[in-house]
Coordinates of C-alpha atoms in Angstrom, one line a residue:
S1406 CA 185.2 -154.5 77.1
L1407 CA 184.0 -150.9 77.7
S1408 CA 183.6 -151.7 81.4
A1409 CA 187.2 -153.0 81.7
S1410 CA 188.5 -150.0 79.8
W1411 CA 186.6 -147.6 82.0
S1412 CA 187.9 -149.1 85.2
K1413 CA 191.4 -149.3 83.8
L1414 CA 191.3 -145.6 83.0
S1415 CA 190.0 -144.8 86.4
H1416 CA 192.7 -146.8 88.0
N1417 CA 195.5 -145.1 86.0
T1418 CA 194.1 -141.7 86.9
R1419 CA 194.4 -142.6 90.6
A1420 CA 197.8 -144.1 90.3
R1421 CA 199.5 -141.5 88.2
S1422 CA 197.8 -138.2 89.0
L1423 CA 200.1 -135.6 90.4
H1424 CA 198.2 -134.6 93.6
L1425 CA 199.5 -131.2 94.6
Q1426 CA 197.0 -130.2 97.2
A1427 CA 199.1 -131.8 99.9
C1428 CA 202.4 -130.4 101.2
A1429 CA 205.2 -131.6 98.9
Y1430 CA 207.8 -131.3 101.8
S1431 CA 205.9 -134.0 103.7
A1432 CA 205.4 -136.1 100.6
R1433 CA 209.2 -136.0 100.0
L1434 CA 209.8 -136.9 103.6
S1435 CA 207.6 -139.9 103.2
V1436 CA 208.1 -141.0 99.6
S1437 CA 211.7 -141.5 98.9
Q1438 CA 213.7 -140.0 96.0
R1439 CA 217.1 -138.6 95.0
P1440 CA 219.5 -136.7 92.7
R1441 CA 223.2 -136.9 92.1
V1442 CA 226.5 -135.9 93.6
A1443 CA 227.7 -132.4 92.8
C1444 CA 231.3 -131.1 92.4
D1445 CA 232.3 -127.6 93.5
D1446 CA 229.1 -126.2 91.8
P1447 CA 226.3 -127.5 94.0
M1448 CA 223.7 -127.0 91.2
P1449 CA 222.3 -130.3 90.0
R1450 CA 221.5 -131.2 86.6
T1451 CA 219.4 -133.3 84.6
S1452 CA 219.8 -136.9 85.6
K1453 CA 219.7 -137.5 89.3
R1454 CA 221.2 -140.4 90.9
G1455 CA 218.8 -142.7 92.6
A1456 CA 217.0 -145.9 92.4
T1457 CA 213.6 -147.3 92.6
A1458 CA 211.1 -145.6 94.8
N1459 CA 208.3 -146.5 97.0
A1460 CA 204.9 -145.0 97.0
S1461 CA 204.4 -145.4 100.6
G1462 CA 206.5 -144.6 103.7
D1463 CA 204.9 -142.5 106.3
H1464 CA 205.9 -139.1 107.4
G1465 CA 206.6 -139.2 111.1
Q1466 CA 204.2 -136.4 112.1
Q1467 CA 201.3 -137.5 109.9
R1468 CA 201.4 -135.0 107.2
T1469 CA 199.2 -135.6 104.2
E1470 CA 201.0 -137.3 101.4
R1471 CA 200.8 -136.7 97.7
K1472 CA 202.3 -138.5 94.8
P1473 CA 204.4 -136.9 92.2
K1474 CA 206.9 -138.3 89.6
R1475 CA 210.4 -138.2 88.1
G1476 CA 212.8 -137.9 85.1
R1477 CA 215.9 -136.4 83.5
V1478 CA 216.3 -133.1 81.6
D1479 CA 217.6 -133.9 78.1
V1480 CA 219.7 -130.7 78.2
G1481 CA 222.8 -130.2 80.1
G1482 CA 222.8 -129.0 83.6
P1483 CA 224.7 -125.9 84.5
R1484 CA 227.2 -125.3 81.7
G1485 CA 230.6 -124.0 82.7
A1486 CA 230.7 -126.2 85.8
P1487 CA 234.3 -125.9 87.0
S1488 CA 235.6 -129.4 86.5
L1489 CA 233.9 -132.1 84.4
A1490 CA 234.1 -131.0 80.8
A1491 CA 232.6 -133.3 78.2
G1492 CA 234.8 -136.2 77.4
G1493 CA 236.5 -136.4 80.8
V1494 CA 236.8 -140.0 82.1
A1495 CA 238.0 -140.7 85.6
R1496 CA 237.4 -144.4 86.1
V1497 CA 237.1 -145.9 89.6
T1498 CA 239.0 -149.2 89.5
P1499 CA 238.4 -152.4 91.5
E1500 CA 241.0 -151.4 93.9
G1501 CA 239.3 -148.1 94.5
A1502 CA 242.0 -145.9 93.0
V1503 CA 241.1 -143.2 90.6
P1504 CA 243.4 -143.0 87.5
K1505 CA 244.4 -139.7 86.1
A1506 CA 241.4 -138.2 84.3
A1507 CA 241.4 -136.9 80.7
V1508 CA 240.3 -133.6 82.1
P1509 CA 241.3 -132.2 85.5
L1510 CA 239.0 -133.0 88.4
T1511 CA 238.5 -130.6 91.3
P1512 CA 239.7 -131.5 94.8
T1513 CA 236.1 -131.8 95.8
C1514 CA 235.5 -134.5 93.2
W1515 CA 238.5 -136.5 94.4
R1516 CA 237.4 -136.3 98.0
Q1517 CA 233.9 -137.4 97.1
C1518 CA 235.1 -140.5 95.3
D1519 CA 237.8 -141.4 97.9
G1520 CA 235.3 -140.9 100.7
I1521 CA 232.6 -143.1 99.2
L1522 CA 235.1 -145.9 98.3
E1523 CA 236.5 -145.9 101.8
F1524 CA 232.9 -146.2 103.1
F1525 CA 232.1 -149.1 100.8
S1526 CA 235.2 -151.0 102.0
A1527 CA 234.5 -150.3 105.7
S1528 CA 230.7 -151.1 105.4
G1529 CA 230.9 -154.3 103.4
V1530 CA 229.4 -152.7 100.2
T1531 CA 230.6 -154.8 97.3
V1532 CA 230.6 -153.6 93.7
D1533 CA 231.6 -155.6 90.6
W1534 CA 234.4 -153.3 89.5
D1535 CA 235.4 -155.8 86.9
H1536 CA 232.3 -155.0 84.9
V1537 CA 231.1 -151.5 86.1
R1538 CA 232.9 -148.3 86.8
L1539 CA 232.1 -144.8 88.1
D1540 CA 232.7 -142.1 85.5
P1541 CA 232.4 -138.3 86.0
D1542 CA 229.1 -137.2 84.6
P1543 CA 229.8 -134.3 82.2
A1544 CA 226.2 -133.2 82.6
T1545 CA 225.9 -133.2 86.3
T1546 CA 229.3 -132.5 87.9
G1547 CA 228.7 -135.8 89.7
W1548 CA 229.3 -139.5 89.0
R1549 CA 227.4 -142.0 86.9
V1550 CA 227.5 -145.8 86.8
V1551 CA 228.8 -147.1 83.4
A1552 CA 229.2 -150.7 82.1
H1553 CA 232.9 -151.5 81.7
T1554 CA 232.1 -154.5 79.6
N1555 CA 229.1 -155.8 77.8
L1556 CA 226.6 -156.9 80.5
E1557 CA 223.7 -159.3 80.2
R1558 CA 220.5 -159.5 82.1
D1559 CA 220.7 -160.9 85.6
A1560 CA 224.3 -159.6 86.2
L1561 CA 224.9 -158.8 89.8
L1562 CA 226.3 -155.3 90.0
G1563 CA 226.6 -154.9 93.7
T1564 CA 225.6 -156.0 97.2
I1565 CA 224.7 -153.6 100.0
P1566 CA 224.4 -154.9 103.6
K1567 CA 221.3 -153.4 105.2
S1568 CA 223.6 -152.4 108.1
A1569 CA 225.3 -150.0 105.7
C1570 CA 222.0 -148.3 104.9
L1571 CA 221.2 -145.3 107.1
S1572 CA 217.8 -145.6 108.7
T1573 CA 216.1 -144.9 112.0
L1574 CA 217.0 -148.4 112.9
T1575 CA 220.8 -148.3 112.1
T1576 CA 221.6 -144.7 113.1
S1577 CA 223.7 -144.1 116.2
I1578 CA 220.7 -142.1 117.6
A1579 CA 218.1 -144.9 117.1
A1580 CA 217.3 -145.2 120.8
E1581 CA 216.8 -141.4 121.1
L1582 CA 214.6 -141.2 118.0
Q1583 CA 212.5 -144.1 119.4
A1584 CA 212.2 -142.3 122.8
E1585 CA 211.0 -139.1 121.1
G1586 CA 208.6 -141.0 118.8
L1587 CA 210.4 -139.6 115.7
T1588 CA 209.7 -142.2 112.9
G1589 CA 209.1 -142.2 109.2
G1590 CA 210.5 -139.6 107.0
L1591 CA 210.9 -137.0 109.8
G1592 CA 212.9 -139.6 111.9
L1593 CA 215.2 -140.3 108.9
T1594 CA 215.7 -136.6 108.3
V1595 CA 216.8 -136.1 111.9
A1596 CA 219.1 -139.1 111.6
V1597 CA 220.7 -137.6 108.5
L1598 CA 221.0 -134.2 110.2
I1599 CA 222.7 -135.6 113.3
E1600 CA 225.0 -138.1 111.4
R1601 CA 226.2 -135.2 109.1
A1602 CA 226.7 -133.0 112.1
L1603 CA 228.8 -135.8 113.8
G1604 CA 231.4 -135.5 111.0
H1605 CA 234.2 -138.0 111.2
R1606 CA 232.6 -139.5 114.3
S1607 CA 229.8 -140.9 112.1
R1608 CA 230.4 -144.2 110.3
W1609 CA 228.6 -142.6 107.3
A1610 CA 231.1 -139.7 107.1
G1611 CA 232.6 -141.0 103.8
Y1612 CA 229.2 -141.5 102.3
F1613 CA 228.1 -137.9 103.2
A1614 CA 231.3 -136.6 101.7
S1615 CA 230.0 -137.7 98.3
L1616 CA 226.6 -136.0 98.6
P1617 CA 225.7 -132.4 97.5
D1618 CA 225.3 -129.7 100.1
L1619 CA 221.7 -129.0 99.0
V1620 CA 219.4 -130.5 96.4
P1621 CA 217.8 -127.5 94.6
L1622 CA 214.3 -128.6 94.8
P1623 CA 211.6 -126.0 93.9
V1624 CA 211.0 -125.4 97.6
F1625 CA 214.4 -123.7 97.7
W1626 CA 213.9 -121.6 94.5
S1627 CA 213.7 -117.9 94.4
D1628 CA 210.4 -116.1 93.5
P1629 CA 211.7 -115.2 89.9
D1630 CA 212.5 -118.9 89.4
L1631 CA 209.1 -120.0 90.7
A1632 CA 207.4 -117.5 88.4
V1633 CA 208.4 -119.6 85.4
L1634 CA 206.3 -122.4 86.8
K1635 CA 203.1 -120.4 86.1
G1636 CA 200.3 -122.6 84.8
T1637 CA 202.2 -125.8 85.4
E1638 CA 201.3 -128.7 87.7
L1639 CA 203.6 -127.1 90.3
D1640 CA 202.1 -123.6 90.1
G1641 CA 201.1 -122.7 93.7
A1642 CA 202.4 -125.9 95.1
V1643 CA 205.6 -124.6 96.5
P1644 CA 204.5 -121.8 98.9
G1645 CA 204.2 -123.1 102.4
E1646 CA 206.9 -125.7 101.9
L1647 CA 209.6 -123.9 103.9
A1648 CA 206.9 -123.0 106.5
A1649 CA 206.2 -126.7 106.9
M1650 CA 209.9 -127.4 107.4
T1651 CA 210.3 -124.6 109.8
E1652 CA 207.3 -125.9 111.8
D1653 CA 208.7 -129.4 112.1
Y1654 CA 212.1 -128.0 113.0
D1655 CA 210.7 -125.7 115.8
R1656 CA 208.2 -128.4 117.1
H1657 CA 210.4 -131.4 117.1
V1658 CA 214.0 -131.0 115.9
R1659 CA 215.2 -128.0 118.0
Q1660 CA 214.1 -129.7 121.2
F1661 CA 215.6 -133.0 120.2
V1662 CA 219.0 -131.3 119.6
E1663 CA 218.8 -129.4 122.8
T1664 CA 217.9 -132.5 124.8
Y1665 CA 220.5 -134.9 123.5
F1666 CA 223.3 -132.7 122.3
H1667 CA 223.2 -129.7 124.6
G1668 CA 226.8 -130.3 125.7
D1669 CA 228.2 -131.0 122.3
S1670 CA 228.5 -127.7 120.5
A1671 CA 230.3 -129.4 117.6
V1672 CA 227.0 -131.2 116.8
S1673 CA 224.4 -128.6 117.9
N1674 CA 226.1 -125.8 115.9
K1675 CA 225.5 -127.9 112.8
C1676 CA 221.8 -128.5 113.5
T1677 CA 220.4 -125.2 112.4
L1678 CA 217.2 -124.8 110.4
A1679 CA 219.4 -124.5 107.2
D1680 CA 221.1 -127.8 108.1
F1681 CA 217.7 -129.4 108.6
C1682 CA 216.5 -128.2 105.2
T1683 CA 219.6 -129.7 103.7
A1684 CA 219.0 -133.0 105.4
A1685 CA 215.4 -132.9 104.3
S1686 CA 216.4 -132.3 100.6
L1687 CA 218.8 -135.3 100.8
V1688 CA 216.1 -137.6 102.2
A1689 CA 213.6 -136.3 99.8
S1690 CA 215.7 -137.0 96.7
R1691 CA 217.7 -140.0 97.7
A1692 CA 215.9 -142.3 100.2
F1693 CA 214.5 -145.7 99.5
H1694 CA 211.8 -147.7 101.3
V1695 CA 214.0 -150.8 102.2
D1696 CA 211.6 -153.0 104.1
P1697 CA 209.0 -152.8 106.9
E1698 CA 211.7 -153.0 109.6
H1699 CA 214.0 -150.3 108.3
G1700 CA 211.4 -148.2 106.6
D1701 CA 212.9 -145.4 104.5
A1702 CA 216.7 -145.4 104.4
M1703 CA 219.7 -143.9 102.6
V1704 CA 221.1 -146.7 100.5
P1705 CA 224.8 -146.1 99.4
F1706 CA 225.8 -147.1 95.9
A1707 CA 222.2 -147.5 94.9
D1708 CA 221.7 -143.7 94.9
I1709 CA 224.5 -143.2 92.4
F1710 CA 222.4 -144.5 89.5
N1711 CA 220.9 -141.7 87.5
H1712 CA 217.2 -141.8 86.4
R1713 CA 215.7 -142.5 83.1
S1714 CA 212.0 -143.2 82.7
A1715 CA 210.9 -146.8 82.2
I1716 CA 207.5 -148.4 81.9
I1717 CA 207.5 -150.9 84.7
V1718 CA 205.9 -154.3 84.0
L1719 CA 204.4 -156.5 86.6
G1720 CA 206.0 -159.9 86.9
S1721 CA 204.2 -162.8 88.6
G1722 CA 205.1 -162.9 92.3
V1723 CA 207.2 -159.7 92.1
A1724 CA 206.4 -157.1 94.7
I1725 CA 207.6 -153.6 95.8
Q1726 CA 208.3 -152.8 99.4
G1727 CA 205.7 -150.4 100.7
Q1728 CA 203.8 -150.3 97.4
D1729 CA 200.0 -150.2 97.8
N1730 CA 198.5 -152.5 95.2
S1731 CA 194.9 -152.1 96.2
D1732 CA 194.1 -150.3 93.0
D1733 CA 195.6 -153.1 90.9
E1734 CA 193.5 -155.6 92.7
A1735 CA 190.4 -153.5 92.3
S1736 CA 190.7 -152.8 88.6
D1737 CA 192.4 -155.9 87.3
G1738 CA 191.6 -158.5 89.9
E1739 CA 195.2 -159.5 90.1
D1740 CA 197.3 -160.2 93.1
D1741 CA 200.6 -159.2 91.5
A1742 CA 202.4 -156.4 93.3
A1743 CA 204.2 -153.7 91.6
S1744 CA 207.3 -154.5 89.6
A1745 CA 210.8 -154.2 90.8
A1746 CA 212.1 -150.7 91.2
S1747 CA 214.6 -150.3 88.5
G1748 CA 215.8 -148.2 85.6
S1749 CA 215.4 -147.9 81.9
G1750 CA 217.9 -149.2 79.4
D1751 CA 220.4 -146.9 77.9
E1752 CA 219.3 -147.9 74.4
A1753 CA 215.8 -149.1 73.7
D1754 CA 217.0 -151.7 71.2
E1755 CA 219.9 -153.0 73.2
G1756 CA 219.9 -156.7 73.9
D1757 CA 217.2 -159.3 73.4
D1758 CA 215.6 -159.1 76.8
S1759 CA 213.3 -156.4 75.8
A1760 CA 211.4 -158.7 73.5
A1761 CA 208.9 -159.5 76.3
G1762 CA 207.4 -156.1 75.9
D1763 CA 204.3 -155.3 78.0
E1764 CA 202.4 -158.3 76.8
G1765 CA 204.1 -160.6 79.3
E1766 CA 202.7 -161.7 82.6
G1767 CA 201.0 -158.7 84.2
G1768 CA 200.9 -155.1 83.0
S1769 CA 202.5 -151.8 83.8
S1770 CA 202.3 -150.4 87.3
A1771 CA 202.4 -146.8 88.4
V1772 CA 205.3 -147.0 90.8
S1773 CA 205.7 -143.5 92.1
G1774 CA 209.0 -143.5 93.9
M1775 CA 212.2 -145.4 94.7
A1776 CA 211.7 -148.6 96.5
I1777 CA 213.2 -152.0 97.1
C1778 CA 211.8 -155.1 95.5
E1779 CA 210.5 -157.6 98.1
T1780 CA 211.2 -160.3 95.6
V1781 CA 214.5 -162.1 95.6
R1782 CA 216.8 -162.3 92.6
E1783 CA 215.7 -165.7 91.3
E1784 CA 212.1 -164.7 91.0
L1785 CA 213.1 -161.6 89.0
K1786 CA 214.3 -163.7 86.2
Q1787 CA 210.7 -164.3 85.1
T1788 CA 209.8 -160.6 85.1
P1789 CA 209.1 -159.2 81.6
V1790 CA 210.7 -156.0 80.4
H1791 CA 208.9 -153.3 78.4
S1792 CA 210.4 -153.2 74.9
E1793 CA 210.4 -149.4 74.3
H1794 CA 211.1 -148.2 77.8
P1795 CA 212.9 -151.1 79.5
L1796 CA 214.0 -151.2 83.1
N1797 CA 217.8 -151.4 83.6
I1798 CA 218.2 -152.5 87.2
A1799 CA 216.2 -153.9 90.1
I1800 CA 217.1 -153.6 93.7
C1801 CA 216.0 -156.6 95.6
N1802 CA 216.6 -158.6 98.8
R1803 CA 219.3 -161.2 98.7
D1804 CA 218.0 -164.7 98.8
E1805 CA 218.7 -165.9 102.3
D1806 CA 217.8 -168.9 104.4
E1807 CA 214.0 -169.3 104.6
T1808 CA 214.2 -168.7 108.3
T1809 CA 216.4 -165.6 108.1
A1810 CA 215.4 -162.2 106.9
A1811 CA 217.4 -160.9 104.0
A1812 CA 220.4 -159.0 105.5
A1813 CA 221.5 -157.4 102.2
L1814 CA 220.3 -155.8 99.1
E1815 CA 221.4 -156.8 95.6
I1816 CA 221.4 -154.6 92.5
V1817 CA 220.6 -156.8 89.5
L1818 CA 220.6 -155.9 85.8
M1819 CA 217.2 -156.3 84.2
H1820 CA 218.2 -155.5 80.6
S1821 CA 221.4 -156.0 78.7
V1822 CA 223.8 -153.0 78.5
K1823 CA 226.7 -152.4 76.1
A1824 CA 230.2 -151.5 77.3
G1825 CA 230.6 -147.8 77.7
S1826 CA 226.8 -147.2 78.2
E1827 CA 225.4 -145.7 81.4
I1828 CA 223.4 -148.0 83.6
W1829 CA 220.2 -146.3 84.6
N1830 CA 217.7 -146.6 87.4
T1831 CA 214.1 -145.5 87.3
Y1832 CA 212.7 -143.7 90.3
G1833 CA 209.2 -144.7 89.3
E1834 CA 206.6 -144.0 86.7
L1835 CA 206.7 -140.3 87.4
S1836 CA 205.5 -137.2 85.5
N1837 CA 207.8 -134.3 85.0
G1838 CA 205.9 -132.2 87.5
A1839 CA 206.6 -134.9 90.1
L1840 CA 210.2 -135.4 89.1
L1841 CA 210.8 -131.7 89.4
M1842 CA 209.1 -131.4 92.8
K1843 CA 210.7 -134.5 94.3
Y1844 CA 214.1 -134.6 92.6
G1845 CA 214.7 -131.2 91.1
F1846 CA 214.9 -132.2 87.4
T1847 CA 212.7 -132.9 84.4
E1848 CA 213.1 -135.3 81.5
A1849 CA 212.5 -134.6 77.8
G1850 CA 210.2 -137.1 76.1
N1851 CA 209.0 -138.5 79.5
P1852 CA 206.4 -141.2 78.6
H1853 CA 204.6 -140.5 82.0
S1854 CA 204.1 -136.8 81.5
I1855 CA 200.6 -135.6 82.4
V1856 CA 198.5 -132.5 82.7
N1857 CA 195.6 -132.2 85.1
V1858 CA 192.5 -130.2 84.6
D1859 CA 190.7 -129.6 87.9
F1860 CA 187.0 -129.9 88.4
D1861 CA 186.5 -126.2 88.9
T1862 CA 188.0 -125.4 85.4
A1863 CA 185.6 -127.9 83.9
L1864 CA 182.6 -126.7 85.8
N1865 CA 183.3 -123.0 84.9
E1866 CA 183.4 -123.8 81.2
I1867 CA 180.2 -125.9 81.6
T1868 CA 178.6 -122.8 83.1
V1869 CA 179.8 -120.7 80.2
Q1870 CA 178.6 -123.1 77.6
F1871 CA 175.4 -124.5 79.1
G1872 CA 174.3 -122.3 82.0
D1873 CA 174.0 -122.7 85.8
D1874 CA 171.6 -125.5 85.8
A1875 CA 174.0 -127.7 83.7
C1876 CA 176.8 -126.8 86.2
A1877 CA 174.6 -127.9 89.1
E1878 CA 173.9 -131.2 87.4
A1879 CA 177.6 -131.7 86.7
S1880 CA 178.5 -130.9 90.3
E1881 CA 176.0 -133.5 91.5
L1882 CA 177.3 -136.1 89.1
L1883 CA 180.9 -135.5 90.2
R1884 CA 179.8 -136.6 93.7
A1885 CA 178.3 -139.9 92.4
D1886 CA 180.0 -143.0 93.9
G1887 CA 182.2 -145.1 91.6
V1888 CA 182.2 -142.7 88.6
F1889 CA 184.8 -140.1 89.2
E1890 CA 188.0 -139.9 91.3
D1891 CA 187.8 -138.0 94.5
D1892 CA 191.1 -136.0 93.9
G1893 CA 189.3 -133.2 92.0
L1894 CA 191.4 -133.8 88.9
F1895 CA 191.0 -135.0 85.3
E1896 CA 194.3 -136.3 84.0
I1897 CA 195.4 -136.0 80.4
G1898 CA 198.2 -138.4 79.5
A1899 CA 201.4 -137.8 77.4
D1900 CA 199.7 -138.7 74.2
G1901 CA 197.0 -136.0 74.6
T1902 CA 194.1 -138.4 74.9
L1903 CA 191.3 -136.8 76.9
P1904 CA 190.2 -138.6 80.1
A1905 CA 187.1 -140.7 79.5
A1906 CA 185.6 -139.3 82.8
L1907 CA 185.9 -135.7 81.6
V1908 CA 184.3 -136.5 78.2
F1909 CA 181.5 -138.4 80.0
L1910 CA 180.8 -135.5 82.4
V1911 CA 180.5 -133.0 79.6
Y1912 CA 178.4 -135.2 77.4
C1913 CA 175.9 -135.9 80.3
V1914 CA 175.0 -132.2 80.6
S1915 CA 175.6 -131.0 77.1
G1916 CA 172.1 -131.7 75.7
D1917 CA 173.7 -134.2 73.3
A1918 CA 172.6 -137.3 75.2
P1919 CA 169.4 -139.1 74.3
K1920 CA 166.6 -139.4 76.8
K1921 CA 167.1 -143.2 77.1
F1922 CA 170.7 -142.6 78.2
L1923 CA 169.7 -139.8 80.7
K1924 CA 167.1 -142.2 82.2
V1925 CA 169.9 -144.7 82.9
L1926 CA 172.1 -141.9 84.2
S1927 CA 169.6 -140.7 86.7
S1928 CA 169.2 -144.2 88.2
D1929 CA 172.6 -145.7 87.8
P1930 CA 175.5 -143.4 86.9
V1931 CA 178.1 -146.2 86.8
A1932 CA 176.0 -148.3 84.5
A1933 CA 175.6 -145.2 82.2
A1934 CA 179.4 -144.6 82.3
V1935 CA 180.3 -148.1 81.1
S1936 CA 177.6 -148.2 78.5
V1937 CA 179.1 -145.7 76.2
D1938 CA 182.4 -145.3 74.3
P1939 CA 184.2 -142.1 75.5
A1940 CA 185.9 -141.7 72.1
M1941 CA 182.5 -141.4 70.4
L1942 CA 181.0 -138.9 72.9
S1943 CA 183.5 -136.2 72.0
Q1944 CA 182.2 -136.2 68.4
H1945 CA 178.9 -134.6 69.4
K1946 CA 178.9 -130.9 68.6
S1947 CA 178.0 -129.4 72.0
T1948 CA 180.2 -131.8 73.8
R1949 CA 183.2 -131.1 71.6
K1950 CA 182.8 -127.3 71.8
C1951 CA 182.7 -127.5 75.6
L1952 CA 185.8 -129.7 75.7
E1953 CA 187.6 -127.3 73.5
G1954 CA 186.7 -124.5 75.9
I1955 CA 188.0 -126.5 78.9
L1956 CA 191.3 -127.1 77.2
L1957 CA 191.7 -123.5 76.2
A1958 CA 190.9 -122.3 79.7
R1959 CA 193.6 -124.7 81.0
L1960 CA 196.1 -123.4 78.4
A1961 CA 195.3 -119.8 79.4
L1962 CA 196.9 -120.5 82.8
Y1963 CA 200.3 -120.4 81.2
R1964 CA 200.1 -116.8 80.2
S1965 CA 199.0 -113.5 81.7
G1966 CA 195.7 -111.8 80.8
N1967 CA 192.1 -112.8 80.8
R1968 CA 189.8 -114.9 78.7
D1969 CA 187.8 -112.1 77.2
V1970 CA 188.9 -113.0 73.7
K1971 CA 187.1 -114.8 70.9
E1972 CA 187.7 -118.5 70.9
P1973 CA 189.7 -118.7 67.7
D1974 CA 192.1 -116.1 69.1
L1975 CA 192.5 -118.2 72.3
H1976 CA 193.7 -121.1 70.2
K1977 CA 196.2 -118.9 68.4
L1978 CA 197.4 -117.3 71.7
A1979 CA 197.9 -120.8 73.1
K1980 CA 200.1 -121.8 70.2
E1981 CA 202.1 -118.5 70.4
S1982 CA 202.6 -119.1 74.1
L1983 CA 204.1 -122.5 73.4
E1984 CA 206.3 -121.1 70.6
R1985 CA 207.6 -118.4 73.0
D1986 CA 208.4 -120.9 75.7
Q1987 CA 210.1 -123.2 73.2
R1988 CA 212.4 -120.4 72.0
A1989 CA 213.1 -119.4 75.5
L1990 CA 214.0 -123.1 76.3
D1991 CA 216.3 -123.3 73.3
R1992 CA 218.1 -120.1 74.4
A1993 CA 218.5 -121.3 77.9
Q1994 CA 219.8 -124.7 76.8
A1995 CA 222.3 -123.0 74.4
S1996 CA 223.6 -120.7 77.2
G1997 CA 223.4 -123.3 80.0
R1998 CA 223.3 -120.4 82.5
S1999 CA 220.2 -121.3 84.5
Y2000 CA 219.5 -124.9 85.3
R2001 CA 216.3 -124.0 87.1
R2002 CA 214.9 -122.0 84.2
I2003 CA 215.7 -124.9 81.8
V2004 CA 213.8 -127.5 83.8
A2005 CA 210.9 -125.1 84.5
L2006 CA 210.6 -124.2 80.8
L2007 CA 210.8 -127.8 79.7
L2008 CA 207.9 -128.6 82.1
R2009 CA 205.9 -125.7 80.6
V2010 CA 206.6 -126.7 77.0
E2011 CA 205.8 -130.3 77.6
E2012 CA 202.5 -129.6 79.4
Q2013 CA 201.3 -127.1 76.7
T2014 CA 202.2 -129.6 74.0
I2015 CA 200.0 -132.2 75.6
L2016 CA 197.1 -129.8 75.8
L2017 CA 197.4 -128.7 72.2
N2018 CA 197.6 -132.3 71.1
A2019 CA 194.4 -133.0 73.0
L2020 CA 192.8 -130.0 71.2
D2021 CA 193.9 -131.4 67.8
K2022 CA 192.4 -134.8 68.7
I2023 CA 189.1 -133.2 69.3

């Protein structure tokens, strides 16, 4: 029905919009995420290692949270990285030894692998080395999880005791954090900071040896790098990030270190602001929401899996730790929680498990970060998998005695994988803007890509097209309860379909609407909204012209200059801007010299393509 379709669109907008008005640093400290291990060159690259993400988690000092998304650049990372040339295979065996690689590995890589394997052994982390292995990732200078044999759905890849996870509950400074009231993301960041500073005295020393020194999130980019983000979802979102980190460090962390480690210079000397920023980037890009007791935590082995986008399907009785399902209940009337956090299959057509598609029990859920599935492994067997963008793994609680809380996590295969194929995780249904902001990479062909048009852009064009009175009417309508989202954004999806709410707004003030409709609108805006077909409204001449103007105004943000150009020229300029960016992206990919430029250009190209597709649909 039109009503159901309207409420579904409204829900999807809320669930998937990239809200960038909030501080991304605090969002990263509360919504978990991750990239991959680096070798000598700390620059990351396209697929990050991680796992499922949660959409909740609270930042210890109550910063506003926003929700971005995640993916993998379909281009190499920094070319010319010192060690892992394409084709090199250094397999990690069941015994933990690393055979001689086909290409030489740097000492750093050897130490990373040795350290993490020693940590696994000491902490009780078990991995099915008979069926999976760790290979050097030629694109990332890190590691990737690869199927050693053909694997079928429900294969158990590994088990991780929760005691091996680093959280505010398991850290050696748990009592001190509790005494100072440092919880949530900030508490975990301080725990990572101190445990790293403790060096070999920390039981996570081997784990930390496998992690990069710094995740190159946009917050750490230089001004020239940030300039490439002009017009994108991240334009203007980064300034103030380091200021927020500095504020937390000065207000909470510096005093904590002085209070508890004043006499331990070996630790305090490694707790500088720069060290805190490193810890924050690791938490932002790698942490999972484990359960209500542990909260956000670093989960060894789970964070080695690289990301590939998947469409997450709700299974009956399947729930995500920390995932807010209130929107699902409001729009669909279902009690199903979000699906298991997992990853997409290496090949869309591999195996038969994908046949369930998205027509099974439940529908897709906008999972916005890495999380742990509340559901136990047995219940996951009934979870359908999307046919074109399947999940690869789910991370769930081990089925324990009914009276005992699950003490371990299991990584379970959700989709068959062929021998030699990488096993992926998905960090959530995240747009490229969110992936870049939270994890430092983007993904070509991301099915969750979006572009937002803010209310002001729409209102400005309404003023240009219809005058001040129409703008005033539109402003009043935007405040009506139950019609528009309160985030100030209209979201355009990856296929370029215009948001019904935007089309409805323009139609109402364009002069195209009949008097009978306007009468209903004045008394009951919600009833008016569900009484019309948004696809038909855009066919009205004045409505269509205004929508075109709004899209062209949004496209103009990607280039310098003003809008004092005739409309046909604006469309041409928009196409030329996309063509220039595509050529620049091709050159950057060919040279491989600037990873940051590559991911920023990919974001620009994808967003402009979405907007131009939307123009074509009008």
